Short mmCIF file of C-alpha atoms in Angstrom, two decimals:
data_model
loop_
_atom_site.label_atom_id
_atom_site.label_comp_id
_atom_site.label_asym_id
_atom_site.label_seq_id
_atom_site.Cartn_x
_atom_site.Cartn_y
_atom_site.Cartn_z
CA UNK F 1 -2.21 16.64 22.04
CA UNK F 2 -5.13 17.51 19.74
CA UNK F 3 -6.65 15.23 17.12
CA UNK F 4 -4.70 16.82 14.24
CA UNK F 5 -1.38 16.50 16.06
CA UNK F 6 -2.11 12.85 16.81
CA UNK F 7 -3.11 12.27 13.19
CA UNK F 8 0.13 13.90 12.05
CA UNK F 9 2.08 11.70 14.43
CA UNK F 10 0.25 8.63 13.21
CA UNK F 11 1.01 9.44 9.57
CA UNK F 12 4.70 10.15 10.10
CA UNK F 13 5.72 6.91 8.30
CA UNK F 14 3.68 7.92 5.28
CA UNK F 15 5.11 11.44 5.43
CA UNK F 16 8.67 10.12 5.62
CA UNK F 17 8.13 8.25 2.36
CA UNK F 18 6.62 11.20 0.58
CA UNK F 19 9.27 13.73 1.60
CA UNK F 20 11.89 11.59 -0.09
CA UNK F 21 11.93 14.27 -2.81
CA UNK F 22 13.70 16.61 -0.36
CA UNK F 23 16.46 18.65 -1.92
CA UNK F 24 15.39 18.04 -5.51
CA UNK F 25 15.11 21.32 -7.34
CA UNK F 26 15.53 20.34 -10.99
CA UNK F 27 12.19 19.43 -12.51
CA UNK F 28 13.34 16.68 -14.84
CA UNK F 29 12.24 13.07 -15.38
CA UNK F 30 14.14 11.98 -12.27
CA UNK F 31 12.15 14.45 -10.16
CA UNK F 32 8.79 13.26 -11.45
CA UNK F 33 9.84 9.62 -11.10
CA UNK F 34 10.77 10.23 -7.47
CA UNK F 35 7.41 11.88 -6.75
CA UNK F 36 5.58 8.97 -8.38
CA UNK F 37 7.58 6.42 -6.39
CA UNK F 38 6.91 8.26 -3.14
CA UNK F 39 3.17 8.36 -3.81
CA UNK F 40 3.05 4.67 -4.71
CA UNK F 41 5.05 3.80 -1.57
CA UNK F 42 2.42 5.67 0.48
CA UNK F 43 -0.21 3.42 -1.16
CA UNK F 44 -1.96 6.10 -3.16
CA UNK F 45 -1.98 3.51 -5.94
CA UNK F 46 -0.30 3.29 -9.35
CA UNK F 47 -3.07 4.80 -11.49
CA UNK F 48 -3.82 7.62 -9.05
CA UNK F 49 -0.08 8.37 -8.60
CA UNK F 50 0.52 8.52 -12.36
CA UNK F 51 -2.48 10.83 -12.76
CA UNK F 52 -1.33 13.13 -9.94
CA UNK F 53 2.20 13.39 -11.32
CA UNK F 54 0.90 14.18 -14.82
CA UNK F 55 -1.30 16.94 -13.42
CA UNK F 56 1.56 18.23 -11.26
CA UNK F 57 3.81 18.41 -14.31
CA UNK F 58 1.23 20.45 -16.19
CA UNK F 59 0.76 22.84 -13.25
CA UNK F 60 4.49 23.33 -12.77
CA UNK F 61 4.95 24.17 -16.44
CA UNK F 62 1.90 26.43 -16.71
CA UNK F 63 2.80 28.38 -13.56
CA UNK F 64 6.52 28.54 -14.23
CA UNK F 65 7.43 26.96 -10.91
CA UNK F 66 11.17 26.63 -10.28
CA UNK F 67 11.41 25.76 -6.57
CA UNK F 68 10.81 22.36 -4.97
CA UNK F 69 8.79 23.67 -1.97
CA UNK F 70 6.37 25.39 -4.34
CA UNK F 71 6.01 22.20 -6.38
CA UNK F 72 5.39 20.28 -3.18
CA UNK F 73 2.65 22.72 -2.18
CA UNK F 74 1.10 22.34 -5.63
CA UNK F 75 0.96 18.57 -5.17
CA UNK F 76 -0.84 19.04 -1.86
CA UNK F 77 -3.28 21.45 -3.48
CA UNK F 78 -4.17 18.87 -6.13
CA UNK F 79 -4.89 16.24 -3.50
CA UNK F 80 -6.92 18.58 -1.32
CA UNK F 81 -9.02 19.53 -4.35
CA UNK F 82 -9.62 15.86 -5.14
CA UNK F 83 -10.60 14.96 -1.59
CA UNK F 84 -12.61 18.07 -0.69
CA UNK F 85 -15.34 16.87 -3.03
CA UNK F 86 -15.51 13.71 -0.92
CA UNK F 87 -15.85 15.33 2.49
CA UNK F 88 -19.06 14.08 4.05
CA UNK F 89 -21.30 15.66 6.65
CA UNK F 90 -24.63 13.83 6.80
CA UNK F 91 -27.87 15.66 7.38
CA UNK F 92 -29.97 13.92 10.01
CA UNK F 93 -33.56 14.64 9.01
CA UNK F 94 -35.28 11.34 9.81
CA UNK F 95 -36.00 9.97 13.27
CA UNK F 96 -34.62 7.47 13.84
CA UNK F 97 -31.62 8.04 11.59
CA UNK F 98 -30.50 4.52 10.67
CA UNK F 99 -26.83 3.69 10.12
CA UNK F 100 -25.78 0.25 8.86
CA UNK F 101 -22.10 -0.46 9.56
CA UNK F 102 -20.26 -3.07 7.49
CA UNK F 103 -16.68 -4.31 7.23
CA UNK F 104 -14.55 -7.42 7.57
CA UNK F 105 -13.73 -8.82 10.98
CA UNK F 106 -10.74 -7.23 12.67
CA UNK F 107 -10.92 -3.75 11.14
CA UNK F 108 -12.29 -2.15 14.31
CA UNK F 109 -15.93 -2.14 13.23
CA UNK F 110 -17.55 -2.66 16.62
CA UNK F 111 -15.16 -0.21 18.29
CA UNK F 112 -16.00 2.35 15.61
CA UNK F 113 -19.70 1.86 16.34
CA UNK F 114 -18.99 2.51 20.02
CA UNK F 115 -17.12 5.71 19.18
CA UNK F 116 -19.91 6.88 16.86
CA UNK F 117 -22.43 6.17 19.59
CA UNK F 118 -20.36 8.16 22.09
CA UNK F 119 -20.20 11.14 19.71
CA UNK F 120 -23.96 11.13 19.26
CA UNK F 121 -24.57 10.71 22.99
CA UNK F 122 -22.32 13.75 23.60
CA UNK F 123 -24.69 15.68 21.34
CA UNK F 124 -27.61 14.62 23.50
CA UNK F 125 -28.96 12.10 20.98
CA UNK F 126 -30.88 9.03 22.08
CA UNK F 127 -29.12 6.04 20.49
CA UNK F 128 -29.92 2.35 20.06
CA UNK F 129 -27.27 -0.20 19.09
CA UNK F 130 -28.50 -3.26 17.21
CA UNK F 131 -26.40 -6.44 17.35
CA UNK F 132 -26.99 -7.84 13.86
CA UNK F 133 -23.59 -9.58 13.86
CA UNK F 134 -24.92 -12.86 15.22
CA UNK F 135 -22.20 -14.95 13.58
CA UNK F 136 -18.91 -13.99 15.25
CA UNK F 137 -18.34 -15.37 18.73
CA UNK F 138 -18.43 -12.59 21.28
CA UNK F 139 -19.73 -9.92 18.88
CA UNK F 140 -23.00 -9.42 20.73
CA UNK F 141 -21.26 -9.17 24.11
CA UNK F 142 -18.68 -6.74 22.73
CA UNK F 143 -21.37 -4.42 21.38
CA UNK F 144 -23.29 -4.66 24.66
CA UNK F 145 -20.21 -3.39 26.50
CA UNK F 146 -20.16 -0.32 24.25
CA UNK F 147 -23.89 0.24 24.81
CA UNK F 148 -23.36 0.15 28.57
CA UNK F 149 -20.28 2.37 28.34
CA UNK F 150 -22.11 5.03 26.32
CA UNK F 151 -25.46 4.69 28.11
CA UNK F 152 -27.20 3.66 24.88
CA UNK F 153 -30.12 1.27 24.42
CA UNK F 154 -29.30 -2.18 23.11
CA UNK F 155 -31.22 -4.72 21.02
CA UNK F 156 -30.04 -8.28 20.42
CA UNK F 157 -31.12 -11.87 20.01
CA UNK F 158 -29.23 -15.04 20.77
CA UNK F 159 -26.09 -15.98 18.84
CA UNK F 160 -26.89 -17.53 15.48
CA UNK F 161 -30.20 -15.69 15.07
CA UNK F 162 -31.26 -14.23 11.74
CA UNK F 163 -29.43 -10.86 11.43
CA UNK F 164 -32.29 -9.33 9.44
CA UNK F 165 -34.67 -10.20 12.27
CA UNK F 166 -32.41 -8.41 14.74
CA UNK F 167 -32.23 -5.38 12.46
CA UNK F 168 -36.01 -5.28 12.13
CA UNK F 169 -36.52 -5.59 15.90
CA UNK F 170 -33.98 -2.83 16.50
CA UNK F 171 -35.73 -0.53 14.02
CA UNK F 172 -39.10 -1.21 15.62
CA UNK F 173 -37.65 -0.49 19.05
CA UNK F 174 -36.01 2.73 17.86
CA UNK F 175 -39.32 3.91 16.40
CA UNK F 176 -41.32 2.94 19.48
CA UNK F 177 -38.90 4.57 21.90
CA UNK F 178 -38.48 7.79 19.97
CA UNK F 179 -34.76 7.23 19.41
CA UNK F 180 -32.75 9.67 17.34
CA UNK F 181 -30.12 7.25 16.04
CA UNK F 182 -30.06 3.51 15.32
CA UNK F 183 -26.66 1.96 14.59
CA UNK F 184 -26.60 -1.63 13.34
CA UNK F 185 -23.56 -3.89 13.57
CA UNK F 186 -23.17 -6.63 10.93
CA UNK F 187 -21.03 -9.69 10.28
CA UNK F 188 -17.95 -9.40 8.12
CA UNK F 189 -16.98 -12.86 6.90
CA UNK F 190 -15.67 -11.77 3.54
CA UNK F 191 -14.09 -15.17 2.91
CA UNK F 192 -17.61 -16.40 2.11
CA UNK F 193 -18.81 -13.65 -0.19
CA UNK F 194 -22.06 -15.40 -1.16
CA UNK F 195 -23.28 -15.74 2.44
CA UNK F 196 -22.23 -12.19 3.22
CA UNK F 197 -23.99 -10.82 0.16
CA UNK F 198 -27.20 -12.70 0.91
CA UNK F 199 -27.15 -11.63 4.54
CA UNK F 200 -26.54 -7.93 3.91
CA UNK F 201 -29.03 -7.79 1.06
CA UNK F 202 -31.67 -9.36 3.29
CA UNK F 203 -30.98 -6.89 6.11
CA UNK F 204 -31.40 -3.93 3.75
CA UNK F 205 -34.50 -5.46 2.14
CA UNK F 206 -36.17 -6.01 5.53
CA UNK F 207 -35.30 -2.50 6.74
CA UNK F 208 -36.88 -1.04 3.60
CA UNK F 209 -40.23 -2.80 3.92
CA UNK F 210 -41.97 0.34 5.10
CA UNK F 211 -39.45 3.04 4.18
CA UNK F 212 -37.28 2.85 1.06
CA UNK F 213 -34.85 5.46 2.43
CA UNK F 214 -33.65 3.17 5.24
CA UNK F 215 -30.82 2.71 6.05
CA UNK F 216 -29.95 6.38 5.69
CA UNK F 217 -26.24 5.59 5.81
CA UNK F 218 -24.25 2.47 4.94
CA UNK F 219 -20.73 2.92 6.29
CA UNK F 220 -17.77 0.70 5.48
CA UNK F 221 -15.05 0.49 8.14
CA UNK F 222 -11.62 -0.25 6.71
CA UNK F 223 -8.22 -0.75 8.34
CA UNK F 224 -5.67 1.64 6.80
CA UNK F 225 -2.77 -0.67 7.67
CA UNK F 226 -3.97 -3.28 5.16
CA UNK F 227 -3.14 -1.03 2.21
CA UNK F 228 -4.45 -2.19 -1.15
CA UNK F 229 -6.38 -5.05 0.49
CA UNK F 230 -8.64 -2.33 1.90
CA UNK F 231 -9.40 -1.24 -1.65
CA UNK F 232 -10.39 -4.80 -2.56
CA UNK F 233 -12.71 -4.93 0.46
CA UNK F 234 -14.29 -1.61 -0.49
CA UNK F 235 -14.99 -2.84 -4.00
CA UNK F 236 -16.68 -6.00 -2.73
CA UNK F 237 -18.87 -4.28 -0.15
CA UNK F 238 -19.83 -1.56 -2.63
CA UNK F 239 -21.02 -4.28 -4.99
CA UNK F 240 -23.13 -5.88 -2.28
CA UNK F 241 -24.67 -2.74 -0.81
CA UNK F 242 -24.29 0.75 -2.19
CA UNK F 243 -21.98 2.41 0.33
CA UNK F 244 -22.64 5.97 1.38
CA UNK F 245 -19.45 6.58 3.33
CA UNK F 246 -16.11 5.28 4.57
CA UNK F 247 -14.62 5.16 8.05
CA UNK F 248 -10.84 4.75 8.00
CA UNK F 249 -9.35 3.26 11.18
CA UNK F 250 -5.87 2.64 12.63
CA UNK F 251 -4.19 5.72 11.21
CA UNK F 252 -1.96 5.89 14.27
CA UNK F 253 1.20 4.45 12.78
CA UNK F 254 0.53 3.35 9.22
CA UNK F 255 2.82 3.87 6.24
CA UNK F 256 -0.24 3.35 4.04
CA UNK F 257 -2.02 6.67 4.60
CA UNK F 258 -2.43 7.16 0.87
CA UNK F 259 -4.97 4.34 0.72
CA UNK F 260 -7.57 6.91 1.78
CA UNK F 261 -6.95 8.76 -1.48
CA UNK F 262 -6.89 5.57 -3.54
CA UNK F 263 -10.21 4.19 -2.27
CA UNK F 264 -12.14 7.43 -2.13
CA UNK F 265 -11.17 8.54 -5.62
CA UNK F 266 -11.54 5.19 -7.37
CA UNK F 267 -14.97 4.40 -5.93
CA UNK F 268 -16.07 8.03 -5.40
CA UNK F 269 -17.30 7.22 -1.90
CA UNK F 270 -17.20 10.06 0.66
CA UNK F 271 -15.00 9.71 3.73
CA UNK F 272 -17.21 9.98 6.81
CA UNK F 273 -14.79 9.58 9.71
CA UNK F 274 -11.15 8.76 10.46
CA UNK F 275 -9.81 7.02 13.55
CA UNK F 276 -6.34 7.22 15.07
CA UNK F 277 -6.46 5.13 18.22
CA UNK F 278 -8.46 3.07 20.68
CA UNK F 279 -9.71 5.84 22.98
CA UNK F 280 -13.39 6.67 22.79
CA UNK F 281 -12.65 10.17 21.44
CA UNK F 282 -10.26 8.92 18.73
CA UNK F 283 -12.71 9.33 15.87
CA UNK F 284 -13.32 12.57 14.02
CA UNK F 285 -14.89 14.02 10.88
CA UNK F 286 -12.69 13.80 7.80
CA UNK F 287 -11.14 17.06 6.62
CA UNK F 288 -9.36 16.97 3.26
CA UNK F 289 -7.02 19.85 4.04
CA UNK F 290 -6.12 18.56 7.51
CA UNK F 291 -5.54 15.02 6.25
CA UNK F 292 -3.31 16.07 3.35
CA UNK F 293 -1.33 18.39 5.63
CA UNK F 294 -0.85 15.59 8.16
CA UNK F 295 0.16 13.15 5.44
CA UNK F 296 2.54 15.47 3.56
CA UNK F 297 3.78 18.07 6.04
CA UNK F 298 6.57 20.23 4.65
CA UNK F 299 9.75 19.37 2.81
CA UNK F 300 11.74 20.11 5.97
CA UNK F 301 9.95 17.28 7.81
CA UNK F 302 11.04 13.67 7.87
#
């Protein structure tokens, strides 16, 4: 089963909610209410759902649409147009290309780093993983396992060390060894926002001592199953460090697939990658058209 088929399977709960407008062919208030309810249930969010329905209503009237499948296709077109602008394919021009990965504990952050590392190693890139999450018990060891598994270099200090110091050492090592990619793990104790803010700000400040463009990417990993809580997390992290991209994980069974739309459009942050499982290959570039098709399907699907 290919990545798209697995994504479609993972989003079947979301799709089942959205296709609740099956069989409706009269475009009255009840129809538009049902579309809005389906979008909200899929966690696209109230404001975004209201906006989409208003735009859909205008398109249906201006085009003279009188069939539900055509209206459904129009809704998908609107979402694809919204999300296409947020597709993200980074250009790696610096060496090393530095990626700072942030996110709360439990979202699959370290696993995502391992998958990213694997993808780069498959391209023949020389990668270093930096264990700047020195707070969570076992975080350093977990990242080391991924470094060994992907045959990547690894930089760490002892548990409790200054994360910014680890980041600086990892950058120096990446430069000295001629590495192509440096990926830095970080702590995610969002319950103490002040400490988190100070720590992440210090990491970025230290990395930029000699080069203001570093880190080249700041990626937020979010768990799609947490729904609107993921949006709250994205807001907080975007306040602390200006995010350059999102990685959405755990799309292999969520009924909250619309959260991708909600977060990306509200914060205007590109979607870098999406993940659908635990296997090392279960991470892929985000495609607006593929994602919307997997999330919506056709009216005949349930």
